Amino acid sequence: MSLDYLWTGFSVALQPQNLAFGLIGCFLGTIIGALPAIGPINGIALLLPIAFAAKLPPESTMILLAAVYYGAEYGGRISSILLNVPGDAGAVMTAVDGYPAARQGRAAEALTISALSSFVGGILAVIGLTFFAPALGLIAIKFGPAEYVALMVFAFATLASMVGHEPVKTLIGCTLGLLLTTIGLDPTSGAYRFTFDQPELHDGIEFIILVIGLFSISEVLLMLEHQMAGRLKPIPVGKGFPSWADIKASFWPTIRSSASGFVIGVLPGTGASVASAVAYTTEKRLLDRGTFGKGDLRGIAAPEAANNAAAGGAFVPMLTLGVPGSGTTAVMLGALMLYNITPGPQLFTERPEIAGGLIASMYVGNVLLLLMNIPLIGVFARMLQVPNMWLIPAIVILSVLGVYTAYSSVMSVLIMLGIGVVGWGLRKLGFDMAPIVLGFVLGKVLETNLRNALAISGGDPAILVESLISVILWISAALIVALPWWIARRRRSEGEQSVAAESA
């Protein structure tokens, strides 16, 4: 594909009014991402009618909405690291190492690493979008239900890396997450399951409700418990920036996670939550020496790079095929429809000011976000110095308002609080919350596509291994599970042989 559209795009994106829209979008997106339960979808849905009513040109509207999108991916890390309250789905895995790092007085370091890795992930995704969009769009449409089943099994295989010293608890947590996905409307038969005749459960447990309950509310209960016991100590702010050694150590995790996040983001229906989960568990398997989950900065860099890369990847099927890659790009696709613009390969040649302007604005926007976020890191980190008598109520208020604003239901708030109490109990018993969330995220996609695949084949499971893509993913999943076990067994055998040789 000729890059003429991109040069046209830069001439559009660098116009003063479009630069202003990009800056406004980045700022609003950062705030929206940092607030629990709002997320980029709601932010874009609120701004779209305003932009349309103001009669903005379509290219300006798309630049504004895209800036809100990737700005929210940046912003989600702030509350995730500082308060253990993920701002959006993609920031869940960031909390696993981000919050422990903040509790150790390394909040500024964690925020800096997350900003840098987010920038790299965002830029690499835009480069991929620039050069490979049409080819990747064609690959994306080859993924049917059977291929998605294999992809989810591959993702579950990477979960094996989260099985640490207490594998039973990890597996129980993952199973609990899978069970929670069965609540609500059956995706195939249309029957209601495990709803106990409660209309609020007909759509199942919403992801944001689960995440805020497990992370935010359970954390507040733990903080209150420690406060009452006199064990809650003030958190030091620490130094401002990570060392060169930390940045160097995070480089390859960032690059690998950016690549995997972009590819996963291209596939419709996966999104940042799956991308960040796969990136984190992959890096943990490759690099962990008992430090992941305890404030390892590499465990922050990986999911942050992946979720920002996934956000960029989601634009590939939207622009080239007219198929939204995520819920957010579905809303943006609706924005194009409002202007009577049909996405597809012809968009790059017939309307280069829109396709090129959008892509060029993402290059500019990622730079703006980095320049905007780095100077504010010290300010964000000092949020930890807020007295607990103010901080704890603020977390609860943000959580309750976020859930109620998103779902307009008191029952949703009560479910969130109930999940929080259960999460608090599980954390006291030594359970990690991440496997529950990952089981929930992957389980929904797995069940829907498994049942669709079997419906297509008339119940014949052979459909799951008929395509080359499926076979490659199944083999990769098997290798991920088997290779570490085989290597550990071989090392143990070699160790026993060396001991026997020494004793002889």
mmCIF file of N, CA, C and O in Angstrom, residues 389-457:
data_model
loop_
_atom_site.group_PDB
_atom_site.id
_atom_site.type_symbol
_atom_site.label_atom_id
_atom_site.label_comp_id
_atom_site.label_asym_id
_atom_site.label_seq_id
_atom_site.Cartn_x
_atom_site.Cartn_y
_atom_site.Cartn_z
ATOM 1 N N MET A 389 -7.895 8.501 56.552
ATOM 2 C CA MET A 389 -9.252 8.916 56.903
ATOM 3 C C MET A 389 -9.958 9.588 55.715
ATOM 4 O O MET A 389 -11.184 9.655 55.676
ATOM 5 N N TRP A 390 -9.176 10.070 54.746
ATOM 6 C CA TRP A 390 -9.740 10.639 53.525
ATOM 7 C C TRP A 390 -9.634 9.667 52.351
ATOM 8 O O TRP A 390 -10.513 9.606 51.494
ATOM 9 N N LEU A 391 -8.536 8.908 52.308
ATOM 10 C CA LEU A 391 -8.273 8.040 51.163
ATOM 11 C C LEU A 391 -9.276 6.891 51.087
ATOM 12 O O LEU A 391 -9.829 6.607 50.015
ATOM 13 N N ILE A 392 -9.530 6.229 52.224
ATOM 14 C CA ILE A 392 -10.424 5.066 52.206
ATOM 15 C C ILE A 392 -11.843 5.442 51.777
ATOM 16 O O ILE A 392 -12.416 4.804 50.886
ATOM 17 N N PRO A 393 -12.456 6.497 52.366
ATOM 18 C CA PRO A 393 -13.787 6.889 51.877
ATOM 19 C C PRO A 393 -13.772 7.304 50.405
ATOM 20 O O PRO A 393 -14.737 7.043 49.679
ATOM 21 N N ALA A 394 -12.683 7.946 49.963
ATOM 22 C CA ALA A 394 -12.611 8.380 48.564
ATOM 23 C C ALA A 394 -12.631 7.171 47.623
ATOM 24 O O ALA A 394 -13.301 7.199 46.575
ATOM 25 N N ILE A 395 -11.908 6.102 47.979
ATOM 26 C CA ILE A 395 -11.897 4.896 47.151
ATOM 27 C C ILE A 395 -13.289 4.283 47.083
ATOM 28 O O ILE A 395 -13.770 3.892 46.006
ATOM 29 N N VAL A 396 -13.960 4.216 48.236
ATOM 30 C CA VAL A 396 -15.305 3.633 48.268
ATOM 31 C C VAL A 396 -16.276 4.474 47.437
ATOM 32 O O VAL A 396 -17.067 3.943 46.647
ATOM 33 N N ILE A 397 -16.204 5.788 47.594
ATOM 34 C CA ILE A 397 -17.110 6.676 46.855
ATOM 35 C C ILE A 397 -16.872 6.554 45.349
ATOM 36 O O ILE A 397 -17.826 6.459 44.555
ATOM 37 N N LEU A 398 -15.601 6.554 44.938
ATOM 38 C CA LEU A 398 -15.289 6.403 43.516
ATOM 39 C C LEU A 398 -15.810 5.077 42.976
ATOM 40 O O LEU A 398 -16.368 5.014 41.864
ATOM 41 N N SER A 399 -15.652 4.018 43.760
ATOM 42 C CA SER A 399 -16.094 2.697 43.313
ATOM 43 C C SER A 399 -17.606 2.638 43.170
ATOM 44 O O SER A 399 -18.138 2.160 42.164
ATOM 45 N N VAL A 400 -18.310 3.133 44.186
ATOM 46 C CA VAL A 400 -19.774 3.087 44.168
ATOM 47 C C VAL A 400 -20.323 3.970 43.047
ATOM 48 O O VAL A 400 -21.200 3.555 42.276
ATOM 49 N N LEU A 401 -19.798 5.192 42.939
ATOM 50 C CA LEU A 401 -20.273 6.098 41.898
ATOM 51 C C LEU A 401 -19.963 5.553 40.504
ATOM 52 O O LEU A 401 -20.780 5.676 39.585
ATOM 53 N N GLY A 402 -18.775 4.970 40.351
ATOM 54 C CA GLY A 402 -18.406 4.424 39.051
ATOM 55 C C GLY A 402 -19.349 3.324 38.607
ATOM 56 O O GLY A 402 -19.818 3.320 37.471
ATOM 57 N N VAL A 403 -19.647 2.378 39.509
ATOM 58 C CA VAL A 403 -20.539 1.267 39.159
ATOM 59 C C VAL A 403 -21.961 1.762 38.940
ATOM 60 O O VAL A 403 -22.638 1.367 37.980
ATOM 61 N N TYR A 404 -22.434 2.648 39.811
ATOM 62 C CA TYR A 404 -23.814 3.134 39.657
ATOM 63 C C TYR A 404 -23.970 3.961 38.381
ATOM 64 O O TYR A 404 -24.978 3.858 37.678
ATOM 65 N N THR A 405 -22.965 4.770 38.063
ATOM 66 C CA THR A 405 -23.027 5.570 36.842
ATOM 67 C C THR A 405 -23.031 4.685 35.609
ATOM 68 O O THR A 405 -23.748 4.952 34.637
ATOM 69 N N ALA A 406 -22.264 3.602 35.649
ATOM 70 C CA ALA A 406 -22.158 2.725 34.485
ATOM 71 C C ALA A 406 -23.420 1.894 34.272
ATOM 72 O O ALA A 406 -23.821 1.659 33.131
ATOM 73 N N TYR A 407 -24.077 1.448 35.373
ATOM 74 C CA TYR A 407 -25.175 0.495 35.229
ATOM 75 C C TYR A 407 -26.517 0.986 35.785
ATOM 76 O O TYR A 407 -27.526 0.303 35.631
ATOM 77 N N SER A 408 -26.511 2.154 36.470
ATOM 78 C CA SER A 408 -27.747 2.766 36.991
ATOM 79 C C SER A 408 -28.578 1.771 37.783
ATOM 80 O O SER A 408 -29.794 1.666 37.621
ATOM 81 N N SER A 409 -27.910 1.015 38.629
ATOM 82 C CA SER A 409 -28.600 -0.037 39.378
ATOM 83 C C SER A 409 -28.024 -0.147 40.781
ATOM 84 O O SER A 409 -26.800 -0.301 40.951
ATOM 85 N N VAL A 410 -28.915 -0.075 41.777
ATOM 86 C CA VAL A 410 -28.480 -0.275 43.156
ATOM 87 C C VAL A 410 -28.031 -1.715 43.359
ATOM 88 O O VAL A 410 -27.078 -1.992 44.099
ATOM 89 N N MET A 411 -28.695 -2.659 42.674
ATOM 90 C CA MET A 411 -28.314 -4.065 42.797
ATOM 91 C C MET A 411 -26.878 -4.277 42.323
ATOM 92 O O MET A 411 -26.138 -5.084 42.916
ATOM 93 N N SER A 412 -26.464 -3.564 41.275
ATOM 94 C CA SER A 412 -25.084 -3.683 40.802
ATOM 95 C C SER A 412 -24.099 -3.261 41.884
ATOM 96 O O SER A 412 -23.055 -3.894 42.067
ATOM 97 N N VAL A 413 -24.450 -2.201 42.617
ATOM 98 C CA VAL A 413 -23.587 -1.744 43.714
ATOM 99 C C VAL A 413 -23.546 -2.789 44.821
ATOM 100 O O VAL A 413 -22.481 -3.090 45.372
ATOM 101 N N LEU A 414 -24.697 -3.383 45.139
ATOM 102 C CA LEU A 414 -24.744 -4.403 46.194
ATOM 103 C C LEU A 414 -23.950 -5.640 45.788
ATOM 104 O O LEU A 414 -23.256 -6.246 46.622
ATOM 105 N N ILE A 415 -24.058 -6.030 44.506
ATOM 106 C CA ILE A 415 -23.272 -7.178 44.027
ATOM 107 C C ILE A 415 -21.785 -6.877 44.149
ATOM 108 O O ILE A 415 -20.999 -7.733 44.587
ATOM 109 N N MET A 416 -21.391 -5.651 43.772
ATOM 110 C CA MET A 416 -19.983 -5.259 43.888
ATOM 111 C C MET A 416 -19.513 -5.354 45.333
ATOM 112 O O MET A 416 -18.420 -5.886 45.611
ATOM 113 N N LEU A 417 -20.317 -4.853 46.264
ATOM 114 C CA LEU A 417 -19.933 -4.900 47.681
ATOM 115 C C LEU A 417 -19.850 -6.344 48.174
ATOM 116 O O LEU A 417 -18.933 -6.702 48.927
ATOM 117 N N GLY A 418 -20.800 -7.177 47.722
ATOM 118 C CA GLY A 418 -20.759 -8.587 48.114
ATOM 119 C C GLY A 418 -19.519 -9.287 47.590
ATOM 120 O O GLY A 418 -18.863 -10.057 48.309
ATOM 121 N N ILE A 419 -19.183 -9.016 46.338
ATOM 122 C CA ILE A 419 -17.968 -9.599 45.756
ATOM 123 C C ILE A 419 -16.740 -9.111 46.514
ATOM 124 O O ILE A 419 -15.786 -9.863 46.735
ATOM 125 N N GLY A 420 -16.764 -7.844 46.933
ATOM 126 C CA GLY A 420 -15.649 -7.303 47.702
ATOM 127 C C GLY A 420 -15.439 -8.023 49.014
ATOM 128 O O GLY A 420 -14.302 -8.313 49.407
ATOM 129 N N VAL A 421 -16.534 -8.337 49.696
ATOM 130 C CA VAL A 421 -16.427 -9.065 50.970
ATOM 131 C C VAL A 421 -15.865 -10.466 50.730
ATOM 132 O O VAL A 421 -14.990 -10.937 51.473
ATOM 133 N N VAL A 422 -16.369 -11.130 49.685
ATOM 134 C CA VAL A 422 -15.852 -12.460 49.348
ATOM 135 C C VAL A 422 -14.375 -12.374 48.975
ATOM 136 O O VAL A 422 -13.555 -13.210 49.403
ATOM 137 N N GLY A 423 -14.014 -11.354 48.177
ATOM 138 C CA GLY A 423 -12.616 -11.169 47.799
ATOM 139 C C GLY A 423 -11.727 -10.936 49.005
ATOM 140 O O GLY A 423 -10.604 -11.451 49.070
ATOM 141 N N TRP A 424 -12.222 -10.157 49.966
ATOM 142 C CA TRP A 424 -11.467 -9.916 51.208
ATOM 143 C C TRP A 424 -11.214 -11.231 51.940
ATOM 144 O O TRP A 424 -10.093 -11.500 52.397
ATOM 145 N N GLY A 425 -12.251 -12.071 52.026
ATOM 146 C CA GLY A 425 -12.070 -13.363 52.677
ATOM 147 C C GLY A 425 -11.083 -14.247 51.942
ATOM 148 O O GLY A 425 -10.229 -14.902 52.563
ATOM 149 N N LEU A 426 -11.161 -14.261 50.613
ATOM 150 C CA LEU A 426 -10.239 -15.077 49.828
ATOM 151 C C LEU A 426 -8.796 -14.584 49.973
ATOM 152 O O LEU A 426 -7.863 -15.396 50.060
ATOM 153 N N ARG A 427 -8.611 -13.276 50.001
ATOM 154 C CA ARG A 427 -7.253 -12.731 50.152
ATOM 155 C C ARG A 427 -6.681 -13.086 51.513
ATOM 156 O O ARG A 427 -5.481 -13.356 51.642
ATOM 157 N N LYS A 428 -7.517 -13.114 52.534
ATOM 158 C CA LYS A 428 -7.034 -13.511 53.869
ATOM 159 C C LYS A 428 -6.649 -14.982 53.896
ATOM 160 O O LYS A 428 -5.803 -15.398 54.690
ATOM 161 N N LEU A 429 -7.267 -15.768 53.017
ATOM 162 C CA LEU A 429 -6.937 -17.193 52.937
ATOM 163 C C LEU A 429 -5.755 -17.462 52.005
ATOM 164 O O LEU A 429 -5.378 -18.616 51.804
ATOM 165 N N GLY A 430 -5.190 -16.390 51.424
ATOM 166 C CA GLY A 430 -4.007 -16.545 50.587
ATOM 167 C C GLY A 430 -4.283 -16.697 49.103
ATOM 168 O O GLY A 430 -3.383 -17.078 48.341
ATOM 169 N N PHE A 431 -5.519 -16.398 48.669
ATOM 170 C CA PHE A 431 -5.839 -16.506 47.252
ATOM 171 C C PHE A 431 -5.431 -15.228 46.530
ATOM 172 O O PHE A 431 -5.561 -14.125 47.070
ATOM 173 N N ASP A 432 -4.972 -15.397 45.290
ATOM 174 C CA ASP A 432 -4.663 -14.269 44.416
ATOM 175 C C ASP A 432 -5.909 -13.941 43.597
ATOM 176 O O ASP A 432 -6.628 -14.840 43.147
ATOM 177 N N MET A 433 -6.181 -12.653 43.398
ATOM 178 C CA MET A 433 -7.376 -12.257 42.654
ATOM 179 C C MET A 433 -7.200 -12.376 41.137
ATOM 180 O O MET A 433 -8.179 -12.506 40.411
ATOM 181 N N ALA A 434 -5.969 -12.312 40.657
ATOM 182 C CA ALA A 434 -5.732 -12.309 39.209
ATOM 183 C C ALA A 434 -6.269 -13.558 38.506
ATOM 184 O O ALA A 434 -6.915 -13.440 37.459
ATOM 185 N N PRO A 435 -6.040 -14.784 39.021
ATOM 186 C CA PRO A 435 -6.595 -15.958 38.324
ATOM 187 C C PRO A 435 -8.115 -15.934 38.219
ATOM 188 O O PRO A 435 -8.670 -16.405 37.219
ATOM 189 N N ILE A 436 -8.805 -15.372 39.216
ATOM 190 C CA ILE A 436 -10.263 -15.278 39.143
ATOM 191 C C ILE A 436 -10.672 -14.390 37.979
ATOM 192 O O ILE A 436 -11.554 -14.725 37.181
ATOM 193 N N VAL A 437 -10.020 -13.232 37.883
ATOM 194 C CA VAL A 437 -10.355 -12.289 36.815
ATOM 195 C C VAL A 437 -10.016 -12.876 35.446
ATOM 196 O O VAL A 437 -10.803 -12.769 34.490
ATOM 197 N N LEU A 438 -8.868 -13.530 35.342
ATOM 198 C CA LEU A 438 -8.465 -14.098 34.053
ATOM 199 C C LEU A 438 -9.392 -15.238 33.642
ATOM 200 O O LEU A 438 -9.746 -15.360 32.462
ATOM 201 N N GLY A 439 -9.773 -16.068 34.595
ATOM 202 C CA GLY A 439 -10.727 -17.137 34.293
ATOM 203 C C GLY A 439 -12.050 -16.571 33.806
ATOM 204 O O GLY A 439 -12.674 -17.104 32.881
ATOM 205 N N PHE A 440 -12.474 -15.467 34.398
ATOM 206 C CA PHE A 440 -13.726 -14.817 34.013
ATOM 207 C C PHE A 440 -13.629 -14.236 32.605
ATOM 208 O O PHE A 440 -14.518 -14.417 31.767
ATOM 209 N N VAL A 441 -12.536 -13.523 32.323
ATOM 210 C CA VAL A 441 -12.365 -12.879 31.015
ATOM 211 C C VAL A 441 -12.290 -13.919 29.898
ATOM 212 O O VAL A 441 -12.988 -13.827 28.875
ATOM 213 N N LEU A 442 -11.439 -14.919 30.085
ATOM 214 C CA LEU A 442 -11.232 -15.892 29.020
ATOM 215 C C LEU A 442 -12.402 -16.870 28.905
ATOM 216 O O LEU A 442 -12.711 -17.353 27.815
ATOM 217 N N GLY A 443 -13.061 -17.116 30.030
ATOM 218 C CA GLY A 443 -14.149 -18.090 30.035
ATOM 219 C C GLY A 443 -15.314 -17.686 29.161
ATOM 220 O O GLY A 443 -15.919 -18.524 28.469
ATOM 221 N N LYS A 444 -15.653 -16.406 29.169
ATOM 222 C CA LYS A 444 -16.786 -15.948 28.353
ATOM 223 C C LYS A 444 -16.520 -16.158 26.874
ATOM 224 O O LYS A 444 -17.381 -16.654 26.137
ATOM 225 N N VAL A 445 -15.340 -15.779 26.431
ATOM 226 C CA VAL A 445 -14.992 -15.942 25.019
ATOM 227 C C VAL A 445 -14.914 -17.419 24.654
ATOM 228 O O VAL A 445 -15.385 -17.842 23.591
ATOM 229 N N LEU A 446 -14.351 -18.225 25.566
ATOM 230 C CA LEU A 446 -14.197 -19.658 25.308
ATOM 231 C C LEU A 446 -15.556 -20.337 25.161
ATOM 232 O O LEU A 446 -15.796 -21.071 24.196
ATOM 233 N N GLU A 447 -16.466 -20.088 26.099
ATOM 234 C CA GLU A 447 -17.769 -20.765 26.056
ATOM 235 C C GLU A 447 -18.554 -20.400 24.797
ATOM 236 O O GLU A 447 -19.080 -21.270 24.094
ATOM 237 N N THR A 448 -18.621 -19.111 24.501
ATOM 238 C CA THR A 448 -19.400 -18.660 23.344
ATOM 239 C C THR A 448 -18.885 -19.283 22.057
ATOM 240 O O THR A 448 -19.658 -19.812 21.238
ATOM 241 N N ASN A 449 -17.571 -19.254 21.868
ATOM 242 C CA ASN A 449 -17.010 -19.765 20.615
ATOM 243 C C ASN A 449 -17.007 -21.284 20.551
ATOM 244 O O ASN A 449 -17.184 -21.854 19.468
ATOM 245 N N LEU A 450 -16.848 -21.963 21.691
ATOM 246 C CA LEU A 450 -16.910 -23.425 21.693
ATOM 247 C C LEU A 450 -18.297 -23.894 21.274
ATOM 248 O O LEU A 450 -18.443 -24.793 20.431
ATOM 249 N N ARG A 451 -19.312 -23.271 21.832
ATOM 250 C CA ARG A 451 -20.672 -23.698 21.507
ATOM 251 C C ARG A 451 -21.029 -23.326 20.068
ATOM 252 O O ARG A 451 -21.734 -24.079 19.381
ATOM 253 N N ASN A 452 -20.546 -22.188 19.601
ATOM 254 C CA ASN A 452 -20.799 -21.817 18.206
ATOM 255 C C ASN A 452 -20.109 -22.780 17.241
ATOM 256 O O ASN A 452 -20.674 -23.168 16.210
ATOM 257 N N ALA A 453 -18.876 -23.165 17.590
ATOM 258 C CA ALA A 453 -18.138 -24.094 16.729
ATOM 259 C C ALA A 453 -18.839 -25.447 16.647
ATOM 260 O O ALA A 453 -18.987 -26.037 15.566
ATOM 261 N N LEU A 454 -19.273 -25.951 17.804
ATOM 262 C CA LEU A 454 -19.956 -27.249 17.813
ATOM 263 C C LEU A 454 -21.315 -27.172 17.124
ATOM 264 O O LEU A 454 -21.767 -28.152 16.515
ATOM 265 N N ALA A 455 -21.963 -26.013 17.204
ATOM 266 C CA ALA A 455 -23.239 -25.850 16.498
ATOM 267 C C ALA A 455 -23.025 -25.894 14.985
ATOM 268 O O ALA A 455 -23.825 -26.480 14.242
ATOM 269 N N ILE A 456 -21.932 -25.289 14.525
ATOM 270 C CA ILE A 456 -21.618 -25.289 13.087
ATOM 271 C C ILE A 456 -21.342 -26.710 12.589
ATOM 272 O O ILE A 456 -21.764 -27.105 11.502
ATOM 273 N N SER A 457 -20.624 -27.483 13.409
ATOM 274 C CA SER A 457 -20.210 -28.825 12.981
ATOM 275 C C SER A 457 -21.231 -29.907 13.319
ATOM 276 O O SER A 457 -20.989 -31.087 13.042
#
